[in-house]
mmCIF file of C-alpha atoms in Angstrom:
data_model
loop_
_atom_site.group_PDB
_atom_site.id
_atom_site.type_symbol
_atom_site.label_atom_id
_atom_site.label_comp_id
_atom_site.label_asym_id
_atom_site.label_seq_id
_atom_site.Cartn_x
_atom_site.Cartn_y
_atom_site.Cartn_z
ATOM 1 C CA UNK A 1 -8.295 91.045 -20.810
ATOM 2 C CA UNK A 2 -10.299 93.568 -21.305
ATOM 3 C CA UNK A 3 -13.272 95.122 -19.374
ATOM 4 C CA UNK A 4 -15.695 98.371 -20.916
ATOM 5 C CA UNK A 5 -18.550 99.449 -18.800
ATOM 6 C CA UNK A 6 -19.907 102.736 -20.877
ATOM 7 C CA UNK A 7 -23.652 103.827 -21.998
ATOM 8 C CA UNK A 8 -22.075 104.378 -25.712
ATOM 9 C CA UNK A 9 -23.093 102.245 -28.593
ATOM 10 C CA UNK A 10 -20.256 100.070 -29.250
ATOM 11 C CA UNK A 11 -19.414 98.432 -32.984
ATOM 12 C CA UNK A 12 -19.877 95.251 -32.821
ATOM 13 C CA UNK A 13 -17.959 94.069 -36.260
ATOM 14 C CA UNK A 14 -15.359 96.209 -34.926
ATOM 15 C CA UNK A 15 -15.125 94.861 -32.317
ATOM 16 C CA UNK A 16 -14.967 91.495 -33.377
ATOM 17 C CA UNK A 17 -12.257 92.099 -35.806
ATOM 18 C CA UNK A 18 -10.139 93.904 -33.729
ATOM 19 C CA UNK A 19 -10.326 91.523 -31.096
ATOM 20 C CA UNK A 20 -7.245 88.981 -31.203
ATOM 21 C CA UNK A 21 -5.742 90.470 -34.235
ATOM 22 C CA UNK A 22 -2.596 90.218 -35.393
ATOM 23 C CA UNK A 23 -1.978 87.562 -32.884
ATOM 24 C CA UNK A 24 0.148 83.800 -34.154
ATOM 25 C CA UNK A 25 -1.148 81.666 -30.954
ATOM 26 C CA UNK A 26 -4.510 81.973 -31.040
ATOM 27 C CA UNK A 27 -6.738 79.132 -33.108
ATOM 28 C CA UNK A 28 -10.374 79.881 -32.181
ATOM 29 C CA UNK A 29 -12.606 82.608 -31.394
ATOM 30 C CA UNK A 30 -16.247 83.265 -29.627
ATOM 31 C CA UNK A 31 -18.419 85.970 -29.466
ATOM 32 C CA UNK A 32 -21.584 86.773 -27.983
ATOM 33 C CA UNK A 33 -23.452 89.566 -28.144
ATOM 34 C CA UNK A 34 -26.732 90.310 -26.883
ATOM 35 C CA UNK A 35 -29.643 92.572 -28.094
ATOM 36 C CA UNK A 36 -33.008 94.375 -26.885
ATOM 37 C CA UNK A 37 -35.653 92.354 -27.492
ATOM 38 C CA UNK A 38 -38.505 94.359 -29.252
ATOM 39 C CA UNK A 39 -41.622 91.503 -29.362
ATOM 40 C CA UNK A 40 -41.731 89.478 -25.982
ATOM 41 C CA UNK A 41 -44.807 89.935 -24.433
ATOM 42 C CA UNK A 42 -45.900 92.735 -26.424
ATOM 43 C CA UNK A 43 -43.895 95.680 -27.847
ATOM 44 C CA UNK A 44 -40.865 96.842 -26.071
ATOM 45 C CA UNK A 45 -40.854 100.873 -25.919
ATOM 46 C CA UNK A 46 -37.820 100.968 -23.945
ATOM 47 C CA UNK A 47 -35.164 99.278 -21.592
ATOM 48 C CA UNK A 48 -33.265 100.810 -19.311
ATOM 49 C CA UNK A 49 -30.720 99.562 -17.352
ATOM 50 C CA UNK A 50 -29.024 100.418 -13.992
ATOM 51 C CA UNK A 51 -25.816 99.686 -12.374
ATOM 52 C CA UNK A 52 -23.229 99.856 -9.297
ATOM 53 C CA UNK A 53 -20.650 101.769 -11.061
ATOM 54 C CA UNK A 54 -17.179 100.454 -9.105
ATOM 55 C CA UNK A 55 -18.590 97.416 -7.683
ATOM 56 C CA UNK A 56 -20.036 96.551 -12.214
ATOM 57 C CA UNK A 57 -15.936 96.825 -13.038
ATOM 58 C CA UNK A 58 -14.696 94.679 -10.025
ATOM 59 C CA UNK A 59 -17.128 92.233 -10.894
ATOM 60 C CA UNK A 60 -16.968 91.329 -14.041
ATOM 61 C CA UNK A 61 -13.162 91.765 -13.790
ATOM 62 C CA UNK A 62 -13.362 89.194 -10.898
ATOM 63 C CA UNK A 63 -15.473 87.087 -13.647
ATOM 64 C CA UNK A 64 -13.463 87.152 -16.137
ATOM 65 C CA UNK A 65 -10.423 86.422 -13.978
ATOM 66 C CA UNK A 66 -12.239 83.403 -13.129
ATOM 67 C CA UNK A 67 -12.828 82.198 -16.915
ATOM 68 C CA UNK A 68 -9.160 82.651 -16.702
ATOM 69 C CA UNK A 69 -8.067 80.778 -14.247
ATOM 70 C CA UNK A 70 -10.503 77.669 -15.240
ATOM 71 C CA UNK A 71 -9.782 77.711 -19.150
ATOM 72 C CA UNK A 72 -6.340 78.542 -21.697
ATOM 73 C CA UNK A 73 -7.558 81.911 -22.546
ATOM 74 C CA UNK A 74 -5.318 83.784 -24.899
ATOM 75 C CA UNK A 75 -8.131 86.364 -24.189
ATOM 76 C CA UNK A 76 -11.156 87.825 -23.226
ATOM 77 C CA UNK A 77 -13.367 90.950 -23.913
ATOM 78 C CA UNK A 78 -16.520 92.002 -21.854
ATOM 79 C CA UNK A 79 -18.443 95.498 -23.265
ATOM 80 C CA UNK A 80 -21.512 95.818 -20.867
ATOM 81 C CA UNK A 81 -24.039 98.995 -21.442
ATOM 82 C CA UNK A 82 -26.456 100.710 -19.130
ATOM 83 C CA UNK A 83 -28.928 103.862 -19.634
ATOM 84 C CA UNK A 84 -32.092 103.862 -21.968
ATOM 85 C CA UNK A 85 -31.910 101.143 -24.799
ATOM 86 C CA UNK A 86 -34.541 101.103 -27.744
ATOM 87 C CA UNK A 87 -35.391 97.572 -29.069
ATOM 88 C CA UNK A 88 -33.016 96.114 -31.775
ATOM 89 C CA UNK A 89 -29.786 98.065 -30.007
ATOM 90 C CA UNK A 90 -26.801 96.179 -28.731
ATOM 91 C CA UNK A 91 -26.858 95.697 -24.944
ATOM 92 C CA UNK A 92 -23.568 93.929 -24.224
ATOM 93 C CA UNK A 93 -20.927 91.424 -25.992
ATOM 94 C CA UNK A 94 -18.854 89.040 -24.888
ATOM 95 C CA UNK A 95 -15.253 87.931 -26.674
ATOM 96 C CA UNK A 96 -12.867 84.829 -25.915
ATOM 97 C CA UNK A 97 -9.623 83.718 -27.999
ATOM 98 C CA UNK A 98 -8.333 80.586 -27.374
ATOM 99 C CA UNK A 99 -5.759 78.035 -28.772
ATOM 100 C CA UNK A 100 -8.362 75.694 -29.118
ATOM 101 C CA UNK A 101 -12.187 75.839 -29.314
ATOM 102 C CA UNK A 102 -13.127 73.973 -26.507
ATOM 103 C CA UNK A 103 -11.604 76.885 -24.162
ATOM 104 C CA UNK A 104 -13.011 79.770 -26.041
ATOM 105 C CA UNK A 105 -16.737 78.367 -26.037
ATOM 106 C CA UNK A 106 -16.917 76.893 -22.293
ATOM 107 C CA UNK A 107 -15.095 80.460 -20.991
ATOM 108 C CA UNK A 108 -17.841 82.455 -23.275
ATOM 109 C CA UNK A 109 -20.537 80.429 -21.438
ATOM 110 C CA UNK A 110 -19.339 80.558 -18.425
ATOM 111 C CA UNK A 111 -19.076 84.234 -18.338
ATOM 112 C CA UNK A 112 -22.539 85.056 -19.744
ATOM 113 C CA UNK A 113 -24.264 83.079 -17.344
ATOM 114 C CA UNK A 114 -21.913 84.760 -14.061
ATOM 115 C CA UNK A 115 -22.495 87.902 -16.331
ATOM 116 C CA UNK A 116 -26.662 87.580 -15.908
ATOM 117 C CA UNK A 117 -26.582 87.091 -11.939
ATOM 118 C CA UNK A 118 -23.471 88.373 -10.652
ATOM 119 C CA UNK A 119 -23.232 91.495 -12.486
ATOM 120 C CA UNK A 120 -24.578 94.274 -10.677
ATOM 121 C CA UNK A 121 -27.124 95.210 -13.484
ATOM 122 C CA UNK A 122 -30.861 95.505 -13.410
ATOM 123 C CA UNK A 123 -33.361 95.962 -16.265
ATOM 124 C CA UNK A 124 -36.609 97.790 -16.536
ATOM 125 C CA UNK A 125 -39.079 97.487 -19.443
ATOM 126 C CA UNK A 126 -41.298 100.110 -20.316
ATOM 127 C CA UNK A 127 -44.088 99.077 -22.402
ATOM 128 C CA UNK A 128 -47.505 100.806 -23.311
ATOM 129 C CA UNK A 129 -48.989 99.823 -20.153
ATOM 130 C CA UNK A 130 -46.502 100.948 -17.549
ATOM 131 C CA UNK A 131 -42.963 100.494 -16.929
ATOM 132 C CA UNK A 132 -41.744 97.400 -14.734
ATOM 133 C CA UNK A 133 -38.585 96.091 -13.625
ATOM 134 C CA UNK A 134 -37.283 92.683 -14.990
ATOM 135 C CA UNK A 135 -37.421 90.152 -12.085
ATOM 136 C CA UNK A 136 -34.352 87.481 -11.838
ATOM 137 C CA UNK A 137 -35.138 83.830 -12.923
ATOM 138 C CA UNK A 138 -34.702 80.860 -10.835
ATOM 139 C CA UNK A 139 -33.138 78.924 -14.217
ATOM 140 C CA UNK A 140 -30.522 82.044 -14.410
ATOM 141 C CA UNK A 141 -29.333 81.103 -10.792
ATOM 142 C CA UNK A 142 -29.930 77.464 -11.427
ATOM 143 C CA UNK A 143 -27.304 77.890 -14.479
ATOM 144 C CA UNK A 144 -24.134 78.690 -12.173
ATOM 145 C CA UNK A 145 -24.375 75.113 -10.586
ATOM 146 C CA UNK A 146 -23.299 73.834 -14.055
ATOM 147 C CA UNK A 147 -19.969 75.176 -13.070
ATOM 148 C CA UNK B 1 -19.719 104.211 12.589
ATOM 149 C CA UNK B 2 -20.602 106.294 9.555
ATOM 150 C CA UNK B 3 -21.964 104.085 6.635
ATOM 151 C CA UNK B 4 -22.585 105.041 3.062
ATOM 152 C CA UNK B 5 -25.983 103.373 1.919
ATOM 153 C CA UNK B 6 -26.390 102.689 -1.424
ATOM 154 C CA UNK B 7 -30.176 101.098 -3.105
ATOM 155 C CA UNK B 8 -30.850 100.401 -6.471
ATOM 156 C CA UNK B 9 -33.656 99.336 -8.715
ATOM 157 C CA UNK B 10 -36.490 98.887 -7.646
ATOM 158 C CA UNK B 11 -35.594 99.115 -4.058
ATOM 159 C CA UNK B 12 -34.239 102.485 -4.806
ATOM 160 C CA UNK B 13 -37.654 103.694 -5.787
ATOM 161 C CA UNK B 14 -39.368 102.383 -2.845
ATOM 162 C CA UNK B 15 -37.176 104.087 -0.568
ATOM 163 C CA UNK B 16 -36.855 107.077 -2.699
ATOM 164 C CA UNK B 17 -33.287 107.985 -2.694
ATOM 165 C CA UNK B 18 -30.360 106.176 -4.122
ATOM 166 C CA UNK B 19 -27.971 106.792 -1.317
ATOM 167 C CA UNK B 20 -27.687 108.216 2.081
ATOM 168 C CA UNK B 21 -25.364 108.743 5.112
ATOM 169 C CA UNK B 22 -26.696 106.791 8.497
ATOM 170 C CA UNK B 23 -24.772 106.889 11.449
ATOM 171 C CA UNK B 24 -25.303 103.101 13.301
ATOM 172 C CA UNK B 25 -23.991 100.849 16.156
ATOM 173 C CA UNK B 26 -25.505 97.632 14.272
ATOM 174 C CA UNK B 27 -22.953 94.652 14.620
ATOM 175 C CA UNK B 28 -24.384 92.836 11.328
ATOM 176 C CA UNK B 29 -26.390 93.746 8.045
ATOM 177 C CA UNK B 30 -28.864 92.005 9.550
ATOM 178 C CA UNK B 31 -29.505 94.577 12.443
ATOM 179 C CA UNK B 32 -28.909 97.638 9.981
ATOM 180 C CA UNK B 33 -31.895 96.136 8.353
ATOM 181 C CA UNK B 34 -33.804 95.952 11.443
ATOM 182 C CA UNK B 35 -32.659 99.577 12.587
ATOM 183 C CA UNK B 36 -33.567 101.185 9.147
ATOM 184 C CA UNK B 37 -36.893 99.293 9.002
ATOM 185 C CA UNK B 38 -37.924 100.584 12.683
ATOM 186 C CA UNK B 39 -37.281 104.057 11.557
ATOM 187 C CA UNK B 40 -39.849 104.397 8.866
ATOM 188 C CA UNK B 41 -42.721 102.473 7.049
ATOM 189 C CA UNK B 42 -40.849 103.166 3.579
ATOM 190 C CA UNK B 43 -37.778 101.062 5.012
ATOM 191 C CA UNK B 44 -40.136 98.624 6.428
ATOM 192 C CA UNK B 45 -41.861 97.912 3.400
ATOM 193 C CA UNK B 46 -38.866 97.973 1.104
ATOM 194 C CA UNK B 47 -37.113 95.259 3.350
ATOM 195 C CA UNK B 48 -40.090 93.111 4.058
ATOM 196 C CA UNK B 49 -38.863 90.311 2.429
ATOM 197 C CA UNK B 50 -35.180 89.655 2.669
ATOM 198 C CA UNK B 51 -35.245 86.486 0.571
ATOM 199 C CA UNK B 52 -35.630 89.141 -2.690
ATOM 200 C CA UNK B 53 -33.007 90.873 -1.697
ATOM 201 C CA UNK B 54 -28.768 91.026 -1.883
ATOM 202 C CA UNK B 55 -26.242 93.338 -0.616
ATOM 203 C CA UNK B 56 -22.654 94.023 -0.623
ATOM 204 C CA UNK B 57 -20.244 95.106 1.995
ATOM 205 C CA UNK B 58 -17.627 97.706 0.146
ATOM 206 C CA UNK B 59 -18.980 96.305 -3.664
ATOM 207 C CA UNK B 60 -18.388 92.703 -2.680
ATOM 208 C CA UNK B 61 -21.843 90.784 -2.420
ATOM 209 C CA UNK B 62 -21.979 89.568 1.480
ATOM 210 C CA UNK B 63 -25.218 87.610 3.453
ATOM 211 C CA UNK B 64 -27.559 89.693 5.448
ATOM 212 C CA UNK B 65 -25.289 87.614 8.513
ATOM 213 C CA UNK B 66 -22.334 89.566 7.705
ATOM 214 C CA UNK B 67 -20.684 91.904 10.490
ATOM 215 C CA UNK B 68 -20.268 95.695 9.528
ATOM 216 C CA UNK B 69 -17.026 96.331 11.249
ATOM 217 C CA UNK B 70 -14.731 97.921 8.985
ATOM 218 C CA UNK B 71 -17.537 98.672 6.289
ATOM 219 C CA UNK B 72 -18.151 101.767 4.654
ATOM 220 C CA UNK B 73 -20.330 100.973 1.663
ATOM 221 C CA UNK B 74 -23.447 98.773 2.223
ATOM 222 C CA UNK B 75 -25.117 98.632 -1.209
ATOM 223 C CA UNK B 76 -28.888 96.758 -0.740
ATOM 224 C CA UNK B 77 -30.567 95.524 -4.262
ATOM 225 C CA UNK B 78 -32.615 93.118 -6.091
ATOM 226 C CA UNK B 79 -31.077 90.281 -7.794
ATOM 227 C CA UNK B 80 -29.081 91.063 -10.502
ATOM 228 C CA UNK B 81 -30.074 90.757 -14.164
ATOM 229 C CA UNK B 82 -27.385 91.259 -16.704
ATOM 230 C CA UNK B 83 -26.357 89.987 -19.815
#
């Protein structure tokens, strides 16, 4: 299990191909990675995003000890960014390796949607008009109950 | 008891510093809340409306009924939006 909380760019392909290599027992793998939206309600200048470094780490380590716990994970990767983010750059990804598909997609879902509301990160969009945080959504919290 | 204070987002801007030191007697969250707000408008206004906010007692999220004993870190914030 592995955890990376950094404002770097991180290489997605790399990523992915690293992840799980070289290893006999796993059979599937899932990834998830998500990305600045540019066009949503107008043109995206900007995102920038905030956290609680110490409590971000414990968190999503508590998370992904979770997925753990509920699914046969051989493994399980979590990259999360904060700082200034242009449109089009890589935000965060999200890896699982399991014997068996099943595990590797319901863990990856799972953990996105504890990820989005339990993850002490907060977005704020700066378009041409002004700059404005991004406000939670009732659906986002409505998601854990599926758990 | 010494507590560190912690606020983030936009919370952080309303009160206009991302952490201080406060020296209280409150027994919960909820009465740090009230103590803070009674001091000045800025806290007032920030905390007018619990229901948008979270916190977290030594980086584990708690409810505003929590008890402060043994605390050191209260962190106060909008819900979260990762991912």
């Amino acid at each position: 299990m592995e955890i990376r909380v950094q404002s770097d760019p991180f290489d997605f392909g790399r990523e992915c191909a690293a992840f799980g290599a070289g290893r006999q027992d796993i059979g599937a793998i899932v990834t998830f990675c998500g990305i600045v939206r540019g066009q949503d309600q107008g043109q995206l200048h900007q995102m920038e995003i905030e956290h609680y470094p110490g409590m971000t780490e414990r968190a999503l380590t508590q998370i992904a000890q979770d997925a753990q716990r509920r699914w046969a994970l051989s493994d399980c990767l979590i990259i999360h960014r904060y700082g200034p983010l242009a449109p089009g750059e890589k935000i965060m990804m999200v890896a699982t390796a399991s014997a068996h598909r099943a595990d590797a997609f319901a863990a990856a879902d799972f953990l996105m949607d504890y990820l989005k509301s339990r993850a002490p990160f907060w977005k704020k969009e700066t378009r041409a008009d002004g700059s404005d945080w991004v406000a939670a959504k009732a659906s986002d919290e409505a998601a854990l109950t599926r758990w | 008891m010494t507590l560190e204070i912690l606020y983030f987002a936009w919370l952080r801007e309303r009160i206009g510093v991302p952490r201080e030191t406060v020296e209280t007697n409150a027994a919960t969250v909820a009465d740090l809340v009230a103590e803070l707000s009674a001091r000045e408008d800025r806290y007032a206004l920030a905390f007018s409306d619990l229901s948008a906010l979270r916190v977290a007692l030594d980086q584990e999220l708690a409810e505003f009924a929590a008890p402060l004993a043994g605390v050191r870190e209260v962190a106060f914030f909008p819900p979260m939006t990762g991912g």
